[in-house]
Every structure is written in C-alpha cells, then in structure tokens.
CSV table of C-alpha atoms and ligand atoms in Angstrom, one decimal:
chain,number,residue,atom,x,y,z
A,1,MET,CA,0.0,0.0,0.0
A,2,LYS,CA,2.7,2.4,1.0
A,3,THR,CA,4.8,1.6,-2.0
A,4,ARG,CA,1.8,2.2,-4.3
A,5,THR,CA,1.1,5.6,-2.7
A,6,LYS,CA,4.7,6.5,-3.2
A,7,ALA,CA,4.6,5.4,-6.8
A,8,SER,CA,1.5,7.3,-7.6
A,9,GLY,CA,3.0,10.4,-5.9
A,10,THR,CA,6.0,10.1,-8.1
A,11,LEU,CA,3.8,9.7,-11.1
A,12,ARG,CA,1.8,12.8,-10.1
A,13,LEU,CA,5.1,14.7,-9.8
A,14,LEU,CA,6.2,13.5,-13.2
A,15,VAL,CA,2.9,14.4,-14.8
A,16,SER,CA,2.9,17.9,-13.2
A,17,MET,CA,6.5,18.4,-14.4
A,18,LEU,CA,5.5,17.3,-17.9
A,19,VAL,CA,2.5,19.7,-17.9
A,20,ALA,CA,4.7,22.6,-16.7
A,21,THR,CA,7.1,21.8,-19.6
A,22,LEU,CA,4.4,21.7,-22.1
A,23,VAL,CA,2.8,25.0,-20.9
A,24,SER,CA,6.2,26.8,-21.0
A,25,ALA,CA,7.0,25.4,-24.5
A,26,GLN,CA,4.4,27.7,-26.1
A,27,VAL,CA,6.2,27.8,-29.4
A,28,ALA,CA,7.1,24.7,-31.3
A,29,PRO,CA,10.6,24.4,-32.8
A,30,GLN,CA,11.0,25.5,-36.4
A,31,PRO,CA,11.1,22.4,-38.7
A,32,ASP,CA,14.2,21.6,-40.7
A,33,GLY,CA,14.5,23.8,-43.7
A,34,TRP,CA,12.2,26.5,-42.3
A,35,PRO,CA,12.7,29.9,-44.1
A,36,GLN,CA,14.5,32.6,-42.3
A,37,PHE,CA,13.3,36.0,-43.6
A,38,THR,CA,15.6,39.0,-43.6
A,39,TYR,CA,14.0,42.5,-43.6
A,40,GLN,CA,14.5,44.4,-46.9
A,41,GLY,CA,12.5,47.6,-46.4
A,42,ILE,CA,9.3,49.6,-46.6
A,43,ILE,CA,7.2,49.6,-49.8
A,44,THR,CA,4.6,52.2,-48.9
A,45,GLU,CA,6.6,55.2,-47.8
A,46,PRO,CA,3.7,57.6,-46.9
A,47,SER,CA,5.4,60.8,-48.0
A,48,ALA,CA,6.0,59.3,-51.5
A,49,LEU,CA,2.4,58.4,-52.1
A,50,LYS,CA,-0.3,60.5,-53.8
A,51,TYR,CA,-3.2,58.6,-52.1
A,52,ASN,CA,-2.3,58.8,-48.5
A,53,PRO,CA,-5.3,59.8,-46.4
A,54,THR,CA,-4.1,58.4,-43.0
A,55,GLY,CA,-0.3,57.9,-43.2
A,56,GLU,CA,-0.6,54.1,-42.7
A,57,PHE,CA,-1.3,51.1,-44.8
A,58,ILE,CA,-2.1,47.4,-44.1
A,59,PHE,CA,-2.6,44.0,-45.6
A,60,PRO,CA,-0.5,43.5,-48.7
A,61,SER,CA,-1.8,41.1,-51.4
A,62,VAL,CA,0.5,40.3,-54.3
A,63,PHE,CA,-0.9,39.2,-57.6
A,64,HIS,CA,0.9,37.9,-60.7
A,65,ALA,CA,-0.7,40.2,-63.1
A,66,GLY,CA,1.6,39.3,-66.0
A,67,TYR,CA,0.5,35.8,-65.9
A,68,TYR,CA,-3.3,36.5,-66.0
A,69,LEU,CA,-4.0,40.0,-67.4
A,70,ASP,CA,-3.8,41.3,-70.9
A,71,GLU,CA,-1.3,44.3,-71.0
A,72,PRO,CA,-0.9,44.7,-67.3
A,73,LEU,CA,0.8,47.8,-66.0
A,74,GLY,CA,3.6,45.6,-64.6
A,75,GLU,CA,4.4,42.0,-64.0
A,76,TRP,CA,3.3,42.1,-60.3
A,77,TYR,CA,0.4,44.0,-58.7
A,78,LEU,CA,0.4,44.7,-55.0
A,79,TYR,CA,-3.0,45.7,-53.4
A,80,TYR,CA,-3.1,47.4,-50.0
A,81,ALA,CA,-5.2,49.9,-48.2
A,82,PRO,CA,-5.2,52.3,-45.2
A,83,HIS,CA,-6.7,50.7,-42.1
A,84,ASP,CA,-8.5,53.8,-40.8
A,85,ASN,CA,-11.4,55.8,-42.4
A,86,PRO,CA,-11.8,56.2,-45.3
A,87,GLY,CA,-9.5,53.3,-46.3
A,88,GLY,CA,-9.6,52.6,-50.0
A,89,VAL,CA,-8.2,49.6,-51.9
A,90,SER,CA,-5.0,50.8,-53.6
A,91,LEU,CA,-2.6,49.4,-56.1
A,92,MET,CA,1.1,49.5,-56.8
A,93,TYR,CA,2.8,47.6,-59.6
A,94,SER,CA,6.3,46.5,-60.5
A,95,ASP,CA,8.1,44.3,-63.0
A,96,SER,CA,10.0,42.6,-60.1
A,97,LEU,CA,8.9,41.3,-56.7
A,98,GLU,CA,12.0,43.3,-55.4
A,99,GLY,CA,10.5,46.6,-56.7
A,100,PRO,CA,10.7,49.4,-57.3
A,101,TRP,CA,7.0,49.7,-56.9
A,102,THR,CA,5.0,52.4,-58.8
A,103,GLU,CA,1.8,53.8,-57.3
A,104,TYR,CA,-1.2,53.5,-59.6
A,105,ALA,CA,-2.1,57.0,-60.9
A,106,SER,CA,-5.7,57.1,-59.6
A,107,ASN,CA,-5.9,55.2,-56.3
A,108,PRO,CA,-8.1,54.1,-54.6
A,109,VAL,CA,-9.4,51.6,-57.1
A,110,ILE,CA,-12.2,50.6,-54.7
A,111,SER,CA,-13.4,53.3,-52.3
A,112,ASN,CA,-15.7,53.5,-49.3
A,113,VAL,CA,-18.6,54.8,-51.3
A,114,TRP,CA,-19.8,52.9,-54.4
A,115,ALA,CA,-23.0,54.4,-55.8
A,116,GLY,CA,-25.8,51.9,-55.9
A,117,HIS,CA,-24.0,49.3,-53.7
A,118,TYR,CA,-22.8,50.7,-50.4
A,119,SER,CA,-21.6,53.7,-48.5
A,120,VAL,CA,-19.5,52.8,-45.5
A,121,PRO,CA,-16.9,54.5,-43.2
A,122,HIS,CA,-14.0,52.5,-44.7
A,123,VAL,CA,-13.0,49.6,-46.9
A,124,SER,CA,-9.8,47.8,-46.3
A,125,SER,CA,-7.9,44.4,-46.3
A,126,ALA,CA,-7.8,43.7,-50.1
A,127,MET,CA,-7.2,40.2,-51.2
A,128,ALA,CA,-6.5,39.6,-54.9
A,129,PHE,CA,-7.4,36.1,-56.2
A,130,TRP,CA,-7.7,34.9,-59.8
A,131,ASN,CA,-10.9,33.0,-60.2
A,132,PRO,CA,-10.5,30.6,-63.1
A,133,ASP,CA,-14.2,29.7,-63.3
A,134,ALA,CA,-15.1,33.3,-63.9
A,135,GLY,CA,-11.8,34.1,-65.8
A,136,ARG,CA,-11.5,37.3,-63.8
A,137,LEU,CA,-9.6,38.7,-60.9
A,138,PHE,CA,-11.7,38.8,-57.7
A,139,VAL,CA,-10.7,41.3,-55.0
A,140,TYR,CA,-12.2,40.7,-51.6
A,141,PHE,CA,-12.2,43.5,-49.0
A,142,HIS,CA,-14.1,44.4,-45.8
A,143,GLY,CA,-16.2,47.4,-45.3
A,144,SER,CA,-17.1,48.2,-42.8
A,145,ASN,CA,-16.0,45.6,-40.3
A,146,SER,CA,-19.2,43.4,-40.3
A,147,VAL,CA,-19.0,42.3,-43.9
A,148,THR,CA,-16.4,41.0,-46.4
A,149,ARG,CA,-17.4,41.9,-49.9
A,150,TRP,CA,-15.9,41.2,-53.3
A,151,ALA,CA,-15.5,43.0,-56.6
A,152,GLU,CA,-14.5,41.6,-60.0
A,153,THR,CA,-12.2,43.0,-62.7
A,154,ASP,CA,-10.6,42.2,-66.0
A,155,ASP,CA,-7.8,44.7,-65.8
A,156,GLY,CA,-7.1,45.0,-62.1
A,157,VAL,CA,-8.2,48.6,-61.9
A,158,THR,CA,-11.9,48.9,-63.0
A,159,PHE,CA,-14.3,46.8,-61.1
A,160,ASP,CA,-17.8,45.4,-61.2
A,161,TYR,CA,-19.4,45.1,-57.8
A,162,GLY,CA,-19.7,41.4,-56.7
A,163,GLY,CA,-21.6,41.3,-53.4
A,164,ILE,CA,-21.2,40.2,-49.8
A,165,ALA,CA,-19.1,37.1,-49.4
A,166,VAL,CA,-19.4,36.7,-45.6
A,167,ARG,CA,-21.4,38.7,-43.0
A,168,ASN,CA,-21.5,38.4,-39.2
A,169,SER,CA,-24.6,36.3,-39.0
A,170,MET,CA,-23.1,33.5,-41.1
A,171,GLY,CA,-20.6,32.9,-38.3
A,172,GLY,CA,-23.3,32.6,-35.6
A,173,PRO,CA,-25.1,34.9,-33.2
A,174,ASN,CA,-22.0,36.1,-31.3
A,175,VAL,CA,-19.9,37.4,-34.2
A,176,THR,CA,-19.4,41.2,-34.3
A,177,GLU,CA,-16.8,41.5,-37.1
A,178,SER,CA,-16.1,39.5,-40.3
A,179,SER,CA,-13.0,41.0,-41.9
A,180,TYR,CA,-9.3,40.4,-43.1
A,181,ALA,CA,-10.1,37.6,-45.5
A,182,ARG,CA,-7.7,35.6,-47.6
A,183,VAL,CA,-9.0,33.4,-50.4
A,184,PHE,CA,-7.2,30.4,-52.0
A,185,PHE,CA,-7.9,27.1,-53.7
A,186,HIS,CA,-9.3,24.6,-51.3
A,187,PRO,CA,-6.5,22.0,-50.7
A,188,ASP,CA,-9.1,19.3,-50.6
A,189,PRO,CA,-11.3,20.1,-53.6
A,190,SER,CA,-13.6,17.0,-53.2
A,191,GLU,CA,-16.4,19.2,-51.9
A,192,TYR,CA,-15.5,22.8,-52.3
A,193,LYS,CA,-13.1,24.4,-54.8
A,194,TYR,CA,-12.4,27.6,-52.9
A,195,ALA,CA,-11.7,28.4,-49.3
A,196,MET,CA,-11.3,31.5,-47.2
A,197,PHE,CA,-9.8,32.3,-43.8
A,198,TYR,CA,-11.1,35.4,-42.2
A,199,MET,CA,-11.1,37.0,-38.8
A,200,GLY,CA,-14.2,36.8,-36.7
A,201,ASN,CA,-14.5,39.0,-33.6
A,202,GLU,CA,-17.1,38.0,-31.0
A,203,LEU,CA,-19.0,39.4,-28.1
A,204,ASP,CA,-16.1,38.3,-25.8
A,205,ASN,CA,-13.8,40.6,-27.8
A,206,VAL,CA,-11.5,37.8,-28.8
A,207,ARG,CA,-10.5,37.7,-32.5
A,208,ARG,CA,-10.3,34.2,-34.0
A,209,ILE,CA,-9.7,32.7,-37.4
A,210,ARG,CA,-12.7,31.4,-39.2
A,211,LEU,CA,-13.1,29.2,-42.3
A,212,ALA,CA,-15.5,29.7,-45.2
A,213,GLU,CA,-15.9,27.5,-48.3
A,214,SER,CA,-17.3,28.0,-51.7
A,215,HIS,CA,-18.0,26.3,-55.1
A,216,ASN,CA,-17.6,29.5,-57.1
A,217,GLY,CA,-15.8,32.2,-55.0
A,218,ARG,CA,-19.1,34.1,-54.7
A,219,ASP,CA,-21.4,32.0,-52.5
A,220,TRP,CA,-19.8,31.0,-49.2
A,221,VAL,CA,-20.6,28.7,-46.3
A,222,VAL,CA,-19.0,29.4,-42.9
A,223,ASP,CA,-17.8,26.5,-40.8
A,224,PRO,CA,-19.2,26.7,-37.3
A,225,ASP,CA,-15.8,25.8,-35.7
A,226,TYR,CA,-12.8,28.1,-35.4
A,227,VAL,CA,-9.6,27.3,-37.3
A,228,VAL,CA,-7.3,29.1,-34.8
A,229,ALA,CA,-8.2,30.6,-31.4
A,230,PRO,CA,-5.5,32.4,-29.6
A,231,GLY,CA,-3.5,30.6,-26.9
A,232,PRO,CA,-1.0,31.8,-24.3
A,233,GLU,CA,1.7,32.6,-26.8
A,234,GLU,CA,-0.6,34.7,-29.1
A,235,GLY,CA,-2.5,36.8,-26.6
A,236,ALA,CA,-6.0,38.2,-27.1
A,237,ASN,CA,-6.3,38.3,-30.8
A,238,VAL,CA,-5.3,36.3,-33.9
A,239,SER,CA,-5.9,37.7,-37.4
A,240,GLY,CA,-4.6,38.1,-41.0
A,241,ALA,CA,-4.6,34.3,-41.6
A,242,ASN,CA,-3.4,32.9,-44.9
A,243,LEU,CA,-2.8,29.4,-46.3
A,244,TRP,CA,0.9,28.5,-47.0
A,245,GLU,CA,2.5,25.3,-48.2
A,246,TRP,CA,6.2,24.6,-47.4
A,247,ASN,CA,8.1,21.4,-47.9
A,248,ASP,CA,4.9,19.5,-48.7
A,249,GLN,CA,3.2,20.6,-45.4
A,250,LEU,CA,0.2,23.0,-45.2
A,251,TYR,CA,0.2,25.7,-42.6
A,252,VAL,CA,-2.2,28.4,-41.5
A,253,VAL,CA,0.0,31.5,-41.1
A,254,TYR,CA,-1.4,34.5,-39.1
A,255,HIS,CA,-0.5,37.3,-36.8
A,256,ALA,CA,-1.3,37.8,-33.1
A,257,SER,CA,-1.5,40.4,-30.3
A,258,SER,CA,2.1,39.4,-29.4
A,259,GLY,CA,3.3,41.3,-32.5
A,260,LYS,CA,4.7,38.2,-34.2
A,261,THR,CA,3.6,36.1,-37.1
A,262,TYR,CA,3.1,32.3,-36.6
A,263,ALA,CA,2.4,29.1,-38.5
A,264,ARG,CA,0.4,26.1,-37.4
A,265,THR,CA,0.2,22.9,-39.3
A,266,ILE,CA,-3.2,22.3,-41.0
A,267,ASP,CA,-4.5,19.4,-42.9
A,268,SER,CA,-6.2,19.5,-46.3
A,269,SER,CA,-9.7,19.5,-44.8
A,270,LEU,CA,-8.6,22.9,-43.1
A,271,ARG,CA,-10.0,21.5,-39.9
A,272,GLU,CA,-7.1,19.6,-38.2
A,273,VAL,CA,-4.9,22.3,-36.8
A,274,GLY,CA,-1.6,22.0,-34.8
A,275,GLU,CA,-1.9,22.9,-31.1
A,276,VAL,CA,1.3,24.8,-30.8
A,277,PRO,CA,2.4,27.7,-33.0
A,278,ILE,CA,5.7,27.9,-34.8
A,279,LEU,CA,7.3,31.3,-35.1
A,280,LEU,CA,7.3,32.4,-38.7
A,281,HIS,CA,8.7,35.9,-38.4
A,282,LYS,CA,9.2,38.7,-36.0
A,283,ALA,CA,11.0,42.1,-36.2
A,284,SER,CA,14.7,42.1,-35.6
A,285,GLY,CA,14.6,45.4,-33.7
A,286,VAL,CA,17.4,46.7,-35.8
A,287,GLY,CA,17.0,50.0,-37.6
A,288,ASP,CA,13.6,50.4,-39.2
A,289,ASP,CA,12.8,46.7,-38.6
A,290,VAL,CA,10.7,47.2,-35.5
A,291,GLY,CA,7.2,46.6,-34.3
A,292,ARG,CA,4.5,44.2,-35.4
A,293,VAL,CA,4.8,41.7,-38.2
A,294,ALA,CA,1.3,41.1,-39.5
A,295,SER,CA,-0.9,40.0,-42.4
A,296,PRO,CA,1.7,37.7,-44.0
A,297,ASP,CA,1.6,37.1,-47.8
A,298,ILE,CA,4.4,34.7,-48.8
A,299,VAL,CA,5.4,34.5,-52.5
A,300,THR,CA,7.8,31.9,-53.9
A,301,PHE,CA,8.9,32.7,-57.5
A,302,GLU,CA,11.9,31.5,-59.4
A,303,GLU,CA,13.6,29.9,-56.4
A,304,GLU,CA,13.2,33.0,-54.2
A,305,THR,CA,10.9,33.3,-51.3
A,306,TYR,CA,9.5,36.6,-50.1
A,307,LEU,CA,7.4,37.7,-47.2
A,308,PHE,CA,5.2,40.8,-47.8
A,309,TYR,CA,3.6,42.0,-44.6
A,310,GLU,CA,2.3,44.8,-42.5
A,311,SER,CA,5.1,46.3,-40.3
A,312,GLY,CA,4.8,48.5,-37.2
A,313,ALA,CA,2.3,49.6,-34.6
A,314,ARG,CA,-1.3,48.6,-35.3
A,315,LEU,CA,-2.6,52.0,-36.3
A,316,SER,CA,0.6,53.3,-38.0
A,317,ALA,CA,1.7,50.3,-40.0
A,318,LEU,CA,3.3,50.3,-43.4
A,319,ILE,CA,3.8,47.6,-46.0
A,320,ALA,CA,7.2,46.0,-45.8
A,321,TRP,CA,9.0,43.1,-47.4
A,322,ALA,CA,11.5,40.5,-46.3
A,323,LYS,CA,13.3,37.8,-48.2
A,324,VAL,CA,15.0,34.4,-47.6
A,325,VAL,CA,18.6,35.3,-48.3
B,401,LIG,C1,-22.4,33.0,-27.5
B,401,LIG,O1,-21.9,33.5,-26.3
B,401,LIG,C2,-22.6,33.0,-25.2
B,401,LIG,C3,-22.1,33.8,-24.0
B,401,LIG,O2,-20.7,33.9,-23.9
B,401,LIG,C4,-22.2,31.5,-25.0
B,401,LIG,O3,-22.8,31.0,-23.9
B,401,LIG,C5,-22.7,30.8,-26.3
B,401,LIG,O4,-22.3,29.5,-26.3
B,401,LIG,C6,-22.1,31.5,-27.5
B,401,LIG,N1,-22.7,30.9,-28.7
B,401,LIG,C7,-22.0,30.4,-29.7
B,401,LIG,C8,-22.7,29.8,-30.9
B,401,LIG,O5,-20.7,30.5,-29.7
B,402,LIG,C1,-7.3,43.1,-30.1
B,402,LIG,O1,-7.7,43.7,-31.3
B,402,LIG,C2,-8.4,45.0,-31.1
B,402,LIG,C3,-8.8,45.5,-32.5
B,402,LIG,O2,-7.8,45.3,-33.4
B,402,LIG,C4,-7.5,45.9,-30.3
B,402,LIG,O3,-8.2,47.1,-30.1
B,402,LIG,C5,-7.1,45.3,-29.0
B,402,LIG,O4,-6.2,46.2,-28.4
B,402,LIG,C6,-6.4,44.0,-29.3
B,402,LIG,N1,-6.1,43.4,-28.0
B,402,LIG,C7,-4.8,43.1,-27.7
B,402,LIG,C8,-4.6,42.5,-26.3
B,402,LIG,O5,-3.9,43.3,-28.4
C-alpha cells in the first residue's frame, strides 16, 4: 500500500513536471529547412504616395498580373489599403517582386462609397485572387467591419461590384466583425473548390480565425468551428490568416497580439490544426525593422521566397518586405 502511494505520488510529480514543460513550451521548434526571412525595407513610404489619407497602410496582397491579365501595368500587382477611415483599396505595380513599386495613378481603385451598392466609413484588407471559373480577378475586401465583400475585374483597376461574401450572422449569433479575409484554392477540392480564412471577432472581444468554403468564390458557407483561437503565446487576438505550403506541409499563417507572425500545421480539410504555434517571423529590432509583423503574404517565385507584410504599430503600420537570403 505504502509503495503504491509513493509510486502514484512520483507519477503525479512527473505528470505535473510534464504539464509545466508543455505549458512553458508555447512555441514549437521550427522544422528543418524553415525559411529565415531578412527584412528588406518599406514599400509604402507615406510621403512618397499621392493617395495617403491616413499615413498608414495594411494587408498586402501580391498578384501575378503578367500571368493572367492582358497588357498589365507591370508583371506584379500589390494591393493594399489604409486601415483607418476612409480606407480605399489601392494598387502598386512592379516588374520585379523586389521593386521598385510604382503607385497607380488614380488610387483608390475601390473606395468606401460605391454608388448603388454601399456607403461605409471605410473599406480595407484587399485580397486579390484569380478566379479561373469566372476568368476574372476577384478582389475581396471588408467594409465596414461586419462584412467581407468582393468585386470583379478584367484589368485590375476597373471593377464590377460582386456582393457580400461573408457577414457576421453567417458565423453565428456572437460574431461582431467579419474581416481580413484571404482566399485560396481549397486544398481538398472534393467538396469545395475555394476556401477563405477570415477574422471573426465575437462578443467576448477575442478575435479568432474562421473558415468559409465555396463552389464558385461568390457564395460562401461558414464552418461553425474556429480554425485558430489564440493561446497563451498569441494573446487576445489572432488575425490576418493565410494558407501556405512549405516542404509538402500545409500551414495556416497568421499574426497575433504578441506582435509576431506564426504558423500552425493544418490538414487539407482545413479542420485539423496544430496545437502549438511555430514562429514564422518577428521584427529584428534593428534600424527600421521594428514593431509588429502582421498580415503575411508569402510568395515563392523562381527559387526566391518573399514575405510581404504589415510592419509596425497597429494603427501606424506600413507595407514591408523580407526575403530568404
Ligand atoms: C455565444 O456567447 C454566449 C455567452 O458567452 C455563449 O454561452 C454561447 O455558447 C455562444 N454561442 C456560440 C454559438 O458561440
Ligand atoms: C485586439 O484587437 C483589437 C482590435 O484590433 C484591439 O483594439 C485590441 O487592443 C487587441 N487586444 C490586444 C490585447 O492586443
């Protein structure tokens, strides 16, 4: 009896030590061959931009225009927008992912007032996605925070209004914001061809990542379960989620209140998610490379891998880029 008590006491001690180790190991080690991004600079220098209502810009979305559009302004398009009112989806273009980027002459290409469709305080968080069924570029954006809409274009600058892709009620009765969407091909196309991660805020004021799925990129069904809810490493909010594949593994990449950008493994159903985040990137703290790293958009092209992101404090961010060197 005595021995047994002692053994179970030892077991309890071991279990509590194990739990303590797991709780303190809030970030998983980076897998072999993980990309190490080095800061390269700011793309949206406010003083250099004609359309600059608020001195800040968020949520880069890079689109390979030269591959899809007839006579594009440049090989690559980069959509972005101010966060604060009035927002306004804006465009820069370049023949190289390394820049220099040229501001489109008449930004914004989508503004907060669109006659016959909506008039809202702001539109922001543009996501450019080529829809092969429609044979057009779809740009998703939120405005205001309770809806994510989309618009369609053949040239990247003149748009037809699409509609509302997701609204609060589609996520359940507690959802108060439905914004910061990224759209991509569903990695398991057996049921849905397209998928979306977006940020749902709720009555508890915790921002989580939600999943929506679609047959056509226009009509969406929201899954009742979260993809990522913040844990002790992340803090109160997670947002800006995107799908990324690296070395044959899918990840959901996203930013958090901690100011860092993380990755968690995810399966092709987009429902089995790793418990512990892996650090994707954080600011080095050297020179201009300070503050938050948010809204990641990773592009691999011709053997080079780039990270486009939102850099700096939440309401004074700029679009920055980093590269695996
Ligand atoms: C909504 O919030 C209430 C109060 O926190 C909670 O009891 C309920 O389970 C939530 N409903 C859903 C669908 O999340
Ligand atoms: C969560 O996000 C909201 C809105 O972006 C922000 O006001 C709040 O400060 C965030 N909370 C934390 C702890 O970062």
